[in-house]
């Protein structure tokens, strides 16, 4: 392609190129904004400005990488979550909008059960820290601890917490093992829940670039829910809240696990904005 000097020509060329490769055209705009440090409005107002060759080469290199399957978030190094910008890389799962719905529902429940807004919160398998940090930012009076089995993920989460001014305690270890020395008001988790047999159904941007340890779980994707269902009865205060993100076909199985673990709890499955089963909650009073 001829290297254009005008932004609108660079954008149109990149959009067409990505479309021809089966990628979303809108990514071209995101990458151009990132390269130039412009907002969407700023880019629109500068469309007839020239782009120097060095900036164009950097931009086009990212366009080609995305066309080859690299997630746009790995190219920009960030993703938005609940109105905040989080740093991400290949060591952590890229935040999804569905997880925002887990946070939103938990905040509604917390307002009812903990009107003083100072619950103790544990986030199991924190990854980039989005759940733990968001809960701390939304409930500044809360005490938040987050765990992960990956040292690299915890390093990323700590950087995000520092950048966003969120005081969160991070603990290295498997699931609830690092937090079993006390009881908690709220326990949240978005664990790996994709069955290994479903790997072939994933987009290449996910399968080839996101950490498999954050994607896949044994026993048809249910293994970590099973383990947490064993651990959590000893770790929940009354009142207490458990909130899991789940696979869209796992609602009945996870509901059964929670009802067995908490026979006196109120267990329900909540659908996401696309009407898929996506969250499992248990309320203990």
mmCIF file of N, CA and C in Angstrom, residues 10-11 14-15 18 24-40 43 47 58-59 62-63 66 71-80:
data_model
loop_
_atom_site.group_PDB
_atom_site.id
_atom_site.type_symbol
_atom_site.label_atom_id
_atom_site.label_comp_id
_atom_site.label_asym_id
_atom_site.label_seq_id
_atom_site.Cartn_x
_atom_site.Cartn_y
_atom_site.Cartn_z
ATOM 1 N N UNK A 10 -4.736 7.327 5.776
ATOM 2 C CA UNK A 10 -4.127 6.247 6.552
ATOM 3 C C UNK A 10 -5.209 5.407 7.226
ATOM 4 N N UNK A 11 -6.205 6.081 7.786
ATOM 5 C CA UNK A 11 -7.277 5.378 8.483
ATOM 6 C C UNK A 11 -8.114 4.547 7.519
ATOM 7 N N UNK A 14 -6.124 1.491 6.383
ATOM 8 C CA UNK A 14 -5.994 0.475 7.431
ATOM 9 C C UNK A 14 -7.325 -0.233 7.677
ATOM 10 N N UNK A 15 -8.410 0.519 7.659
ATOM 11 C CA UNK A 15 -9.731 -0.078 7.863
ATOM 12 C C UNK A 15 -10.040 -1.094 6.777
ATOM 13 N N UNK A 18 -7.852 -4.250 7.257
ATOM 14 C CA UNK A 18 -8.331 -5.124 8.327
ATOM 15 C C UNK A 18 -9.604 -5.858 7.913
ATOM 16 N N UNK A 24 -12.070 -6.486 12.636
ATOM 17 C CA UNK A 24 -12.965 -5.340 12.783
ATOM 18 C C UNK A 24 -12.290 -4.067 12.292
ATOM 19 N N UNK A 25 -12.993 -3.348 11.435
ATOM 20 C CA UNK A 25 -12.439 -2.116 10.879
ATOM 21 C C UNK A 25 -12.175 -1.064 11.959
ATOM 22 N N UNK A 26 -13.007 -1.056 13.008
ATOM 23 C CA UNK A 26 -12.892 -0.020 14.051
ATOM 24 C C UNK A 26 -11.550 -0.065 14.766
ATOM 25 N N UNK A 27 -10.865 -1.208 14.716
ATOM 26 C CA UNK A 27 -9.567 -1.305 15.380
ATOM 27 C C UNK A 27 -8.563 -0.337 14.766
ATOM 28 N N UNK A 28 -8.698 -0.047 13.486
ATOM 29 C CA UNK A 28 -7.785 0.894 12.836
ATOM 30 C C UNK A 28 -7.843 2.253 13.531
ATOM 31 N N UNK A 29 -9.035 2.713 13.843
ATOM 32 C CA UNK A 29 -9.173 4.005 14.537
ATOM 33 C C UNK A 29 -8.535 3.955 15.921
ATOM 34 N N UNK A 30 -8.771 2.859 16.653
ATOM 35 C CA UNK A 30 -8.203 2.724 17.995
ATOM 36 C C UNK A 30 -6.679 2.773 17.941
ATOM 37 N N UNK A 31 -6.106 2.075 16.970
ATOM 38 C CA UNK A 31 -4.653 2.050 16.857
ATOM 39 C C UNK A 31 -4.090 3.396 16.427
ATOM 40 N N UNK A 32 -4.811 4.104 15.547
ATOM 41 C CA UNK A 32 -4.333 5.417 15.111
ATOM 42 C C UNK A 32 -4.418 6.417 16.260
ATOM 43 N N UNK A 33 -5.497 6.369 17.012
ATOM 44 C CA UNK A 33 -5.605 7.234 18.195
ATOM 45 C C UNK A 33 -4.466 6.949 19.162
ATOM 46 N N UNK A 34 -4.181 5.680 19.373
ATOM 47 C CA UNK A 34 -3.112 5.312 20.299
ATOM 48 C C UNK A 34 -1.767 5.832 19.818
ATOM 49 N N UNK A 35 -1.491 5.666 18.555
ATOM 50 C CA UNK A 35 -0.203 6.099 18.010
ATOM 51 C C UNK A 35 -0.020 7.601 18.125
ATOM 52 N N UNK A 36 -1.106 8.340 17.902
ATOM 53 C CA UNK A 36 -1.012 9.801 17.890
ATOM 54 C C UNK A 36 -1.350 10.439 19.234
ATOM 55 N N UNK A 37 -1.829 9.629 20.181
ATOM 56 C CA UNK A 37 -2.195 10.181 21.480
ATOM 57 C C UNK A 37 -3.398 11.094 21.419
ATOM 58 N N UNK A 38 -4.375 10.753 20.571
ATOM 59 C CA UNK A 38 -5.549 11.589 20.365
ATOM 60 C C UNK A 38 -6.809 10.902 20.871
ATOM 61 N N UNK A 39 -7.761 11.698 21.327
ATOM 62 C CA UNK A 39 -9.096 11.186 21.614
ATOM 63 C C UNK A 39 -9.823 10.960 20.299
ATOM 64 N N UNK A 40 -11.006 10.328 20.390
ATOM 65 C CA UNK A 40 -11.799 10.132 19.171
ATOM 66 C C UNK A 40 -12.129 11.478 18.537
ATOM 67 N N UNK A 43 -9.063 13.021 16.915
ATOM 68 C CA UNK A 43 -8.728 12.408 15.638
ATOM 69 C C UNK A 43 -9.638 12.928 14.536
ATOM 70 N N UNK A 47 -8.361 14.987 10.852
ATOM 71 C CA UNK A 47 -8.349 14.031 9.751
ATOM 72 C C UNK A 47 -7.577 14.487 8.518
ATOM 73 N N UNK A 58 4.919 2.989 12.375
ATOM 74 C CA UNK A 58 4.561 2.371 13.656
ATOM 75 C C UNK A 58 3.091 1.962 13.666
ATOM 76 N N UNK A 59 2.245 2.835 13.172
ATOM 77 C CA UNK A 59 0.811 2.556 13.090
ATOM 78 C C UNK A 59 0.551 1.349 12.208
ATOM 79 N N UNK A 62 1.406 -2.024 13.703
ATOM 80 C CA UNK A 62 0.388 -2.524 14.640
ATOM 81 C C UNK A 62 -0.839 -3.045 13.892
ATOM 82 N N UNK A 63 -1.208 -2.376 12.813
ATOM 83 C CA UNK A 63 -2.332 -2.845 12.000
ATOM 84 C C UNK A 63 -2.040 -4.237 11.458
ATOM 85 N N UNK A 66 -2.258 -6.827 14.242
ATOM 86 C CA UNK A 66 -3.633 -7.182 14.574
ATOM 87 C C UNK A 66 -4.249 -8.054 13.487
ATOM 88 N N UNK A 71 -4.187 -9.313 19.744
ATOM 89 C CA UNK A 71 -5.302 -8.491 20.238
ATOM 90 C C UNK A 71 -4.933 -7.012 20.269
ATOM 91 N N UNK A 72 -5.898 -6.182 19.969
ATOM 92 C CA UNK A 72 -5.630 -4.746 19.957
ATOM 93 C C UNK A 72 -5.184 -4.279 21.336
ATOM 94 N N UNK A 73 -5.683 -4.906 22.399
ATOM 95 C CA UNK A 73 -5.306 -4.497 23.750
ATOM 96 C C UNK A 73 -3.828 -4.759 24.023
ATOM 97 N N UNK A 74 -3.271 -5.778 23.400
ATOM 98 C CA UNK A 74 -1.842 -6.041 23.572
ATOM 99 C C UNK A 74 -1.014 -5.038 22.783
ATOM 100 N N UNK A 75 -1.584 -4.461 21.767
ATOM 101 C CA UNK A 75 -0.869 -3.475 20.959
ATOM 102 C C UNK A 75 -0.912 -2.086 21.600
ATOM 103 N N UNK A 76 -2.007 -1.785 22.273
ATOM 104 C CA UNK A 76 -2.102 -0.498 22.975
ATOM 105 C C UNK A 76 -1.629 -0.609 24.413
ATOM 106 N N UNK A 77 -1.663 -1.828 24.958
ATOM 107 C CA UNK A 77 -1.239 -2.049 26.338
ATOM 108 C C UNK A 77 -2.285 -1.711 27.375
ATOM 109 N N UNK A 78 -3.514 -1.404 26.941
ATOM 110 C CA UNK A 78 -4.552 -1.008 27.892
ATOM 111 C C UNK A 78 -5.919 -1.542 27.477
ATOM 112 N N UNK A 79 -6.829 -1.556 28.458
ATOM 113 C CA UNK A 79 -8.238 -1.822 28.204
ATOM 114 C C UNK A 79 -9.059 -1.071 29.241
ATOM 115 N N UNK A 80 -10.230 -0.617 28.825
ATOM 116 C CA UNK A 80 -11.128 0.090 29.733
ATOM 117 C C UNK A 80 -11.981 -0.920 30.501
#
